[in-house]
GROMACS .gro file of C-alpha atoms in nm:
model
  371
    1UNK     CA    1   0.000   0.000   0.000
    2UNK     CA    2   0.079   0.326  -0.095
    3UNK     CA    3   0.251   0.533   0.218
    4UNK     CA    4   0.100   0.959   0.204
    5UNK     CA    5   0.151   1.220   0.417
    6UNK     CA    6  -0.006   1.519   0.470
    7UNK     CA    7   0.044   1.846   0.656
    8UNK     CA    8  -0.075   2.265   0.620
    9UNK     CA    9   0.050   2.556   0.741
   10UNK     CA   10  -0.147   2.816   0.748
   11UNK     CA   11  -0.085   3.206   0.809
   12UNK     CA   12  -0.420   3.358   0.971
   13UNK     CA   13  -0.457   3.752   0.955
   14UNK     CA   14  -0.580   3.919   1.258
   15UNK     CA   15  -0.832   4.179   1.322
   16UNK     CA   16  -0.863   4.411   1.672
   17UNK     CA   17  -1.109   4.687   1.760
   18UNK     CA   18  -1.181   4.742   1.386
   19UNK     CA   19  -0.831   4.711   1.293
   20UNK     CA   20  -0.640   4.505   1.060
   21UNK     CA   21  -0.293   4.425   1.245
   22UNK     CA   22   0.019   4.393   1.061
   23UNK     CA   23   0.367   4.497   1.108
   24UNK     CA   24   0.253   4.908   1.166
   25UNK     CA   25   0.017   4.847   1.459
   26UNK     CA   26   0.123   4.525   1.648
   27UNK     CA   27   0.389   4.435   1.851
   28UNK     CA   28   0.566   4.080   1.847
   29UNK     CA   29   0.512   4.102   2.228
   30UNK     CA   30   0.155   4.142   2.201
   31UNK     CA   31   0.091   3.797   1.949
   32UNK     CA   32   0.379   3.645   2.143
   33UNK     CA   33   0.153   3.683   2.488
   34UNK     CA   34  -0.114   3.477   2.312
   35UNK     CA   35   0.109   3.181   2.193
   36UNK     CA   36   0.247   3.144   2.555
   37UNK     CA   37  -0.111   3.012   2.649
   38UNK     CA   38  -0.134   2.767   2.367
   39UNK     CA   39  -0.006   2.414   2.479
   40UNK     CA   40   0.287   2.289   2.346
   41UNK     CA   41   0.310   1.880   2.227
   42UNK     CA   42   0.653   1.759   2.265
   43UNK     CA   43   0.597   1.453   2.006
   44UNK     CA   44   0.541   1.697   1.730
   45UNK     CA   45   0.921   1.814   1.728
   46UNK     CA   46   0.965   1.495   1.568
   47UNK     CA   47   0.771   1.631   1.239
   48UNK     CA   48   0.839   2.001   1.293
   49UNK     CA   49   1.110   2.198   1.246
   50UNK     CA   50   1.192   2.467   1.562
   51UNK     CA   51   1.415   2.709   1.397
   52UNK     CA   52   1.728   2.854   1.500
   53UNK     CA   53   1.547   3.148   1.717
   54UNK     CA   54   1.326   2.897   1.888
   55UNK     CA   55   1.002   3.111   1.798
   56UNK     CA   56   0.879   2.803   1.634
   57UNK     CA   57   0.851   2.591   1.936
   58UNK     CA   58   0.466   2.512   1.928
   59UNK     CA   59   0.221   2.443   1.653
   60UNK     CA   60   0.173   2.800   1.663
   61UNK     CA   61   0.427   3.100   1.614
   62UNK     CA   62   0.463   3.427   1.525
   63UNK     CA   63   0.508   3.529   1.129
   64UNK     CA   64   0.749   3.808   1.113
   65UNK     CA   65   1.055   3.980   0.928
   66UNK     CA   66   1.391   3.913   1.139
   67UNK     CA   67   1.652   4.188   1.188
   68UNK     CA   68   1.987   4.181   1.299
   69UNK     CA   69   2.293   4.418   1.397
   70UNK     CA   70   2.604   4.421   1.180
   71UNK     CA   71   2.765   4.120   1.322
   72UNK     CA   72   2.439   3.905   1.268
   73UNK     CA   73   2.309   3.919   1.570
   74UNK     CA   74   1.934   3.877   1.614
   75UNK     CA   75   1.793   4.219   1.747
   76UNK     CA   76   1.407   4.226   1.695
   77UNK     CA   77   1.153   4.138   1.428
   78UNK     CA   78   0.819   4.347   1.251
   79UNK     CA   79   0.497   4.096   1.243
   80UNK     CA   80   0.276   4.006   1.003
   81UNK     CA   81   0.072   3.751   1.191
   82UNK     CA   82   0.028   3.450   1.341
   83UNK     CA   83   0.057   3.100   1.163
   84UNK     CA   84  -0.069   2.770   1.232
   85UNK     CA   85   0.092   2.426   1.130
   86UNK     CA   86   0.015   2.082   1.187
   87UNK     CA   87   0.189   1.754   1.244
   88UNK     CA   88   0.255   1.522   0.993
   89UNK     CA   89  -0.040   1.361   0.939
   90UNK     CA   90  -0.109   1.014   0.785
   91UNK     CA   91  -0.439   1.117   0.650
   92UNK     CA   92  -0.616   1.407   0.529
   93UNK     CA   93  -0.919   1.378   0.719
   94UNK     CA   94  -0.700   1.407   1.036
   95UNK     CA   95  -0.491   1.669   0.911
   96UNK     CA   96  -0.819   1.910   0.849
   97UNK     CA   97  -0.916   1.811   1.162
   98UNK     CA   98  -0.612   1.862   1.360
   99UNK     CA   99  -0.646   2.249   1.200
  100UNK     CA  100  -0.981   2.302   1.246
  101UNK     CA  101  -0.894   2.212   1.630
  102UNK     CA  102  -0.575   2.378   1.647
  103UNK     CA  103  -0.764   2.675   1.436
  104UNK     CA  104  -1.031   2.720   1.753
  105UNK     CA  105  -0.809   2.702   2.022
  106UNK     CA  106  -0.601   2.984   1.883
  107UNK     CA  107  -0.935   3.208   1.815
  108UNK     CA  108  -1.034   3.160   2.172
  109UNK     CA  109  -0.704   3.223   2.304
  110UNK     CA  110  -0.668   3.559   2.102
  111UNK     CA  111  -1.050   3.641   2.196
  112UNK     CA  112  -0.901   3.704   2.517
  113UNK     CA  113  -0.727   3.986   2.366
  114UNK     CA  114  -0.971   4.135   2.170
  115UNK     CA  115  -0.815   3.947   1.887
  116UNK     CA  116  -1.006   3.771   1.645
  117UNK     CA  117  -0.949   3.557   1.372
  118UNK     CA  118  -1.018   3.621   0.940
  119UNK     CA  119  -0.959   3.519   0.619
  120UNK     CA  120  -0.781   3.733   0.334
  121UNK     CA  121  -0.482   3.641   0.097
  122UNK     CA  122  -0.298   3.990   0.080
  123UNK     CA  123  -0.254   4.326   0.349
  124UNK     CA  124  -0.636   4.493   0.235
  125UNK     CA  125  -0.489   4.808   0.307
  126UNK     CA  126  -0.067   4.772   0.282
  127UNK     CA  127   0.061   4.778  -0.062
  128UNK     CA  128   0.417   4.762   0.051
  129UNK     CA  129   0.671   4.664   0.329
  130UNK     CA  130   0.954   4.898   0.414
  131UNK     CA  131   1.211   4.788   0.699
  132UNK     CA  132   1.265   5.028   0.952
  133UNK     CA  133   1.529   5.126   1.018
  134UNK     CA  134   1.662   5.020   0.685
  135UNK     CA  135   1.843   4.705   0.661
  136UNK     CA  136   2.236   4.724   0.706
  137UNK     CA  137   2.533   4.601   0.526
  138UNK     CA  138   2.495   4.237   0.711
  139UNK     CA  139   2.088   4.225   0.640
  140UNK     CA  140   2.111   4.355   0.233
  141UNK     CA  141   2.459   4.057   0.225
  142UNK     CA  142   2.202   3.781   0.401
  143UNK     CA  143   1.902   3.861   0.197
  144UNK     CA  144   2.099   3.831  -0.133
  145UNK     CA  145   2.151   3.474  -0.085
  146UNK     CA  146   1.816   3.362  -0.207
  147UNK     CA  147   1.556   3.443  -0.453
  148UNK     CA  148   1.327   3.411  -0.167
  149UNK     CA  149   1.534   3.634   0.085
  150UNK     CA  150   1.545   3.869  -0.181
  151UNK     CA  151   1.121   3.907  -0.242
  152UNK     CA  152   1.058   3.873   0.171
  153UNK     CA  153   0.894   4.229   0.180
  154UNK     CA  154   0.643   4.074  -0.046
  155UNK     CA  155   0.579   3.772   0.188
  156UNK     CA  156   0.488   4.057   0.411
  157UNK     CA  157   0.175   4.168   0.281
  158UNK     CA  158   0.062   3.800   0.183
  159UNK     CA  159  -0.134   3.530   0.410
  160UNK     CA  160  -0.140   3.203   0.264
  161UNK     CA  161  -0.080   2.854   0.294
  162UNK     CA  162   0.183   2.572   0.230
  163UNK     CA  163  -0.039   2.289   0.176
  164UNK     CA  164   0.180   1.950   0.175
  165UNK     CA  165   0.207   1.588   0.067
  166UNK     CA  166   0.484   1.272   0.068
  167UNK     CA  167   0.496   0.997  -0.054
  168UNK     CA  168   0.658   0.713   0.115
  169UNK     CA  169   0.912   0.601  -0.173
  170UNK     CA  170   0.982   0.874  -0.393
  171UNK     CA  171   1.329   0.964  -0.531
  172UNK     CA  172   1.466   1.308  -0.552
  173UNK     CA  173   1.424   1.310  -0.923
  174UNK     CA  174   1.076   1.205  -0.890
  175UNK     CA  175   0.968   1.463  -0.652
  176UNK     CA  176   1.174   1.709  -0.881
  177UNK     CA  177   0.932   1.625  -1.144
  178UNK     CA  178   0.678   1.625  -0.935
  179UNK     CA  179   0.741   1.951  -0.836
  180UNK     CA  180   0.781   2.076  -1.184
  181UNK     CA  181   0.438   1.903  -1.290
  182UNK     CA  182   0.222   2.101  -0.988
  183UNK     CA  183   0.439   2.458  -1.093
  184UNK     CA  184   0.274   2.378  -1.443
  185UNK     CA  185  -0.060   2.361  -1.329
  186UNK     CA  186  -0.043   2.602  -1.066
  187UNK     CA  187  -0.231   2.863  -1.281
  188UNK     CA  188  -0.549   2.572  -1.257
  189UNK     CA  189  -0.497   2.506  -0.897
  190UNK     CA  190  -0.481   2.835  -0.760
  191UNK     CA  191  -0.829   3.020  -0.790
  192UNK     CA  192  -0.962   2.787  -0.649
  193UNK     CA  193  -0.855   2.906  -0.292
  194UNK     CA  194  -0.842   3.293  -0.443
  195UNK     CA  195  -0.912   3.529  -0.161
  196UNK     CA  196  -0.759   3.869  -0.180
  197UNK     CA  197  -0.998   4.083  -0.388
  198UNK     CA  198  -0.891   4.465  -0.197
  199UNK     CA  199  -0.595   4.653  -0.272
  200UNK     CA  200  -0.479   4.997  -0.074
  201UNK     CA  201  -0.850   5.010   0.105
  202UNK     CA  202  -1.076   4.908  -0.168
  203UNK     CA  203  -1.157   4.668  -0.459
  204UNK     CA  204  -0.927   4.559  -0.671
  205UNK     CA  205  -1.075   4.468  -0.962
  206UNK     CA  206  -0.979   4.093  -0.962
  207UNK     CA  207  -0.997   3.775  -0.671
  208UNK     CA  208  -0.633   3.758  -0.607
  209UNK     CA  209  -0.412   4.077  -0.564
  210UNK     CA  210  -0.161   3.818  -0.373
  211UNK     CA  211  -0.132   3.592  -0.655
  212UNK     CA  212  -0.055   3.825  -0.923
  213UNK     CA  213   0.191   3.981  -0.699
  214UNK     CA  214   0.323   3.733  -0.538
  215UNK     CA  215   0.317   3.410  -0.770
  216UNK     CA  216   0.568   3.518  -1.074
  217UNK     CA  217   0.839   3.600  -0.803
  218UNK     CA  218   0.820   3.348  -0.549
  219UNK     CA  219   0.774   2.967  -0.568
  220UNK     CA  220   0.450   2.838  -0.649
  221UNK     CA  221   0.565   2.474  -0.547
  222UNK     CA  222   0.845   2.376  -0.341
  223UNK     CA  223   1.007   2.043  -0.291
  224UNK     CA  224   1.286   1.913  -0.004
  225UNK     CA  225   1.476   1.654  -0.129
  226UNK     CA  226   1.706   1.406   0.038
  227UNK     CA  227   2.079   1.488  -0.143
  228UNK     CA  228   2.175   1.839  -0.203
  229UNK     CA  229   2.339   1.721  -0.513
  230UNK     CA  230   2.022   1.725  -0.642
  231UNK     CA  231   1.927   2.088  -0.627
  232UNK     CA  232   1.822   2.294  -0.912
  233UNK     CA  233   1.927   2.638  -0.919
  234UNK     CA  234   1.600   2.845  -1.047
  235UNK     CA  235   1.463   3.170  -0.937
  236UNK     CA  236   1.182   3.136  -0.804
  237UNK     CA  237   1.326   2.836  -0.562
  238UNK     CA  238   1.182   2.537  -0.669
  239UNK     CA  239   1.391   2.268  -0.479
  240UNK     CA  240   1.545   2.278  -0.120
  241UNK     CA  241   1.772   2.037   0.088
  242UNK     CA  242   1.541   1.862   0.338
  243UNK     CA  243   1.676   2.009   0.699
  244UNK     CA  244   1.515   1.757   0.890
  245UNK     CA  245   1.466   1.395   0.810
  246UNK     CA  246   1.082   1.421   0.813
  247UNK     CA  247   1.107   1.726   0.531
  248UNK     CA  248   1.240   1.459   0.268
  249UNK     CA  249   1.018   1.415  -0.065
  250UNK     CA  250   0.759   1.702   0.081
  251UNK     CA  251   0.623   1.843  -0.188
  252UNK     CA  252   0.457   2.203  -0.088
  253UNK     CA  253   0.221   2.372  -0.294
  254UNK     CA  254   0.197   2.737  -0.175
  255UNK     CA  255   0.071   2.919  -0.442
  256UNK     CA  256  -0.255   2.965  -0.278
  257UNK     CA  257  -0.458   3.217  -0.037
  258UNK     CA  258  -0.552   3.221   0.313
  259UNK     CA  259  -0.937   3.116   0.302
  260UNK     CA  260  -1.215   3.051   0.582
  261UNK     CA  261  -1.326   2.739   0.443
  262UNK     CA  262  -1.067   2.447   0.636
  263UNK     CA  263  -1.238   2.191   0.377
  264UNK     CA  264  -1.166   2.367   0.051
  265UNK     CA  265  -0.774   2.251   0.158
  266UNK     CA  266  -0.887   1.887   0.246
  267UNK     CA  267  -1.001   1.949  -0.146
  268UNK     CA  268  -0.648   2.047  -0.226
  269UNK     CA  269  -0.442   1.805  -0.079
  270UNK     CA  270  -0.699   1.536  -0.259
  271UNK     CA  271  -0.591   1.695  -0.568
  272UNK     CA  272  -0.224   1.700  -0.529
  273UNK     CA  273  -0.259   1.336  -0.381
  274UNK     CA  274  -0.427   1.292  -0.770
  275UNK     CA  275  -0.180   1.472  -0.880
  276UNK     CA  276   0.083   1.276  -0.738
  277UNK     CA  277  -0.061   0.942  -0.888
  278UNK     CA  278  -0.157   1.056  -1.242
  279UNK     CA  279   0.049   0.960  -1.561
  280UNK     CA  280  -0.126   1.137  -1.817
  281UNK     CA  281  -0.058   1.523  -1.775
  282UNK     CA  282   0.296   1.596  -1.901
  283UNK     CA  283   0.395   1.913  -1.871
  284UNK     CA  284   0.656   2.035  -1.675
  285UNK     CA  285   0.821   2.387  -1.603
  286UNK     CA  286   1.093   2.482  -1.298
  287UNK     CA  287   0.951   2.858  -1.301
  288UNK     CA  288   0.612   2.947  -1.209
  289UNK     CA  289   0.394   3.087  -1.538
  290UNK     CA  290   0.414   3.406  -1.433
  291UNK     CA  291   0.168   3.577  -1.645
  292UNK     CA  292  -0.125   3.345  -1.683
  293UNK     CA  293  -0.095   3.349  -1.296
  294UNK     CA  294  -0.177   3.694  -1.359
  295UNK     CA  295  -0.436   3.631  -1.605
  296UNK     CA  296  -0.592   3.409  -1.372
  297UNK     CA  297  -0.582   3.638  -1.067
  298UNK     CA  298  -0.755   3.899  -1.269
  299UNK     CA  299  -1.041   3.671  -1.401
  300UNK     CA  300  -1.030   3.306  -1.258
  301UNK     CA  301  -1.279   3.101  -1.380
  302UNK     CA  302  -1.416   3.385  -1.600
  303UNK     CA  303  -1.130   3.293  -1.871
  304UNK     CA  304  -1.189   3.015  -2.063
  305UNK     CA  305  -0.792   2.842  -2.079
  306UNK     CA  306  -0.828   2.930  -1.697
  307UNK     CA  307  -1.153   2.725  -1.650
  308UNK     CA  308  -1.024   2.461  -1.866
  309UNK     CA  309  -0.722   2.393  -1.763
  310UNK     CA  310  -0.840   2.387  -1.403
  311UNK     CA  311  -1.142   2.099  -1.529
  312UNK     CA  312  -0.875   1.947  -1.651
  313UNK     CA  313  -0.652   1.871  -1.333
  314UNK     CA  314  -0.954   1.791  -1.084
  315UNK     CA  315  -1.072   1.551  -1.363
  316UNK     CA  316  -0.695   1.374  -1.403
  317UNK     CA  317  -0.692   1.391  -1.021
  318UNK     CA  318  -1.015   1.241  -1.003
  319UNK     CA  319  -0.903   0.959  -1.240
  320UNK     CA  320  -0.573   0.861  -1.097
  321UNK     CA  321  -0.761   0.860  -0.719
  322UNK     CA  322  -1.011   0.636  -0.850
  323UNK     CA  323  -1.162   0.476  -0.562
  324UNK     CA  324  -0.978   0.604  -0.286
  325UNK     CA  325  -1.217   0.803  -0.013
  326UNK     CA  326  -1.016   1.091  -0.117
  327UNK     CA  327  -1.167   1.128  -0.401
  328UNK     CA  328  -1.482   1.261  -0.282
  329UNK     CA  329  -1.340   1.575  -0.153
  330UNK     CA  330  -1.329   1.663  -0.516
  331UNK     CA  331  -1.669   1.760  -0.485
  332UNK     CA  332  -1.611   2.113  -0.385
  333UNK     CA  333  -1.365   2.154  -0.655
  334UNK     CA  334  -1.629   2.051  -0.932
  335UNK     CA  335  -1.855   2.242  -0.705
  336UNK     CA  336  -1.669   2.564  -0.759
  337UNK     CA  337  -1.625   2.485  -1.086
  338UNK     CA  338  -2.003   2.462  -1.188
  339UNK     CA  339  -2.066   2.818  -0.985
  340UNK     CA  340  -1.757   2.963  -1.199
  341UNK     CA  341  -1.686   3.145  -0.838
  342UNK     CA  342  -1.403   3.179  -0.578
  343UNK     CA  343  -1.407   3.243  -0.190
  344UNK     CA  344  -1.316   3.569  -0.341
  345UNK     CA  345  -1.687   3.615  -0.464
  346UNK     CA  346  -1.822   3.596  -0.124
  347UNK     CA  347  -1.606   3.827   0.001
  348UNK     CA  348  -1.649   4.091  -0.261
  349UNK     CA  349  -2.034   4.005  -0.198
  350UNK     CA  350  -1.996   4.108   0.197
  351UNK     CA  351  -1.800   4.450   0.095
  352UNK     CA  352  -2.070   4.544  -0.165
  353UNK     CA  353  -2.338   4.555   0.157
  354UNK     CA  354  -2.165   4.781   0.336
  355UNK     CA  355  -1.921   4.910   0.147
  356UNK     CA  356  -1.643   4.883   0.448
  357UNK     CA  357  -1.373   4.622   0.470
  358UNK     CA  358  -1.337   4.530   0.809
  359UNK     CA  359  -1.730   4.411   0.834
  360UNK     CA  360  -1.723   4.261   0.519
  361UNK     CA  361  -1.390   4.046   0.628
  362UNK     CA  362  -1.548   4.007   1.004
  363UNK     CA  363  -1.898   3.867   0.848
  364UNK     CA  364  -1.739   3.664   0.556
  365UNK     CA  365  -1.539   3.451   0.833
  366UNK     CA  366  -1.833   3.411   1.025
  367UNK     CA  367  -2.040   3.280   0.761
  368UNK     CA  368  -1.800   3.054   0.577
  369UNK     CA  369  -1.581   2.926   0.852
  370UNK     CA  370  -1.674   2.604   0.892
  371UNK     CA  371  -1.505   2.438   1.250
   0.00000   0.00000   0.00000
């Protein structure tokens, strides 16, 4: 029998007294005092990696932008938000699950605070992330050093997640073409989690500001492998060396937004774990398509090669699953499909009744999170 794992990491954006925090308004301290009530499970440091600052030590843990003095020294950090992560899990019911827990512990923890929980791919009202004070000769030598380093002020603004498979087996050049297979597709995968329809305080125009930002300069899949030998050099990164033994043949697609709806990624790790299994689609590309991403962002299902090509992969999916229970959680995929709508729609909906962004995120999450 086939061996799959599956785990999600997921960045949540936070709202407070009408507010949308971010790195202007909130304080590491102040997210840091609500992580120091969440439990901690010592068996999951088997499966996730801590970090060399230690902020990572629980399931949850502060999102932020590091700075250091001139010898490298960590001094402080500005936050975006706070982000959950799961165990590996051997299924995907029990990684949605495990979220969807993990998910309502944290919003009744930060409740506390006058913190609650929402749902949007991209800053609503940030269209751009300036250190302060500006980064030194050290910072500007570190950041250089990846592709990734190099685009971090646009992680800023974003909230998204890595959603993540194995499986049991693999070598690195099959998870390399793996990889290159789901960067492909991406453009087909992606609106169906688009979320980020504001830009600088009001509509944008579109369903995913963060995807046609973000998704031509930073990876759209990424995969660990076992032997650094193996590494492609690309820009965006599209393979790592696996830092922990448990990171080996992950294959992360991240290309996606921060949604309400836990279940629509139960629907996406059914599709990569289709995607894993199929033999029939066959191309591949190391770089992300950078402009039908934007294409896509702009008019999702609305385009026609969009809507296709994104029948195409739940369909291939759907065929390699075959009877696996898995397969089933297609159903809001084809569900999507037949509506032609993302959770962007919904959330454009809720702005267009009051014509004010903080409601319309506050009553879109309570309507379509489902925990």
């Amino acid at each position: 029998m086939q061996k799959f794992n599956f785990g999600i990491e997921l960045e949540i954006p936070l709202l407070k007294n009408g507010i949308y925090l971010d790195f202007d308004n909130t304080s590491f301290e102040e997210l840091q005092s609500i992580i120091d009530q969440l439990p901690e499970y010592p068996d999951d440091y088997n499966s996730l990696r801590i970090g060399d600052l230690g902020i990572k030590k629980k399931r949850w843990y502060i999102e932020e932008y590091e700075r250091y003095d001139t010898n490298g020294n960590y001094t402080n950090c500005d936050v975006k938000g706070i982000e959950i992560r799961t165990p590996i899990c051997s299924s995907i019911d029990t990684a949605i699950k495990t979220l969807q827990n993990d998910r309502h512990l944290l919003a009744q923890i930060a409740q506390q605070s006058d913190i609650t929980l929402t749902a949007v791919g991209f800053n609503p009202f940030k269209h751009h992330f300036t250190p302060k004070p500006p980064l030194n000769d050290w910072e500007v030598a570190e950041r250089s050093l990846s592709p990734e380093a190099i685009s971090a002020d646009i992680h800023m603004l974003t909230q998204g997640p890595d959603v993540s498979i194995s499986l049991q087996g693999l070598t690195d050049q099959e998870v390399i073409d793996i990889g290159k297979k789901i960067t492909y597709y991406s453009p087909f995968i992606a609106p169906f989690s688009y979320n980020s329809p504001f830009y600088k305080g009001e509509l944008w125009g579109g369903y995913s500001v963060r995807s046609y930002i973000r998704n031509q300069k930073r990876p759209a899949v990424l995969v660990f492998l076992k032997d650094k030998a193996n590494l492609l050099i690309s820009n965006p990164t599209l393979t790592e060396a696996a830092r922990i033994p448990s990171e080996t043949g992950r294959i992360e697609l991240k290309a996606i937004d921060s949604v309400a709806n836990i279940q629509i990624y139960g629907a996406l790790l059914a599709l990569l774990k289709g995607l894993v299994l199929d033999t029939t689609l066959s191309e591949r590309c190391i770089k992300p398509r950078g402009e039908l991403h934007m294409i896509a962002a702009k008019q999702a299902f609305e385009n026609n090669e969009i809507f296709q090509g994104s029948i195409q992969v739940v369909e291939c999916a759907k065929r390699a699953l075959g009877s696996d229970p898995d397969a089933s959680r297609l159903d809001i995929l084809e569900e999507i499909l037949a509506q032609k709508i993302t959770p962007a729609h919904s959330l454009i909906e809720a702005y267009q009744n009051n014509n004010d962004i903080i409601t319309a995120l506050q009553h879109n999450y309570q309507n379509t999170c489902v925990d």
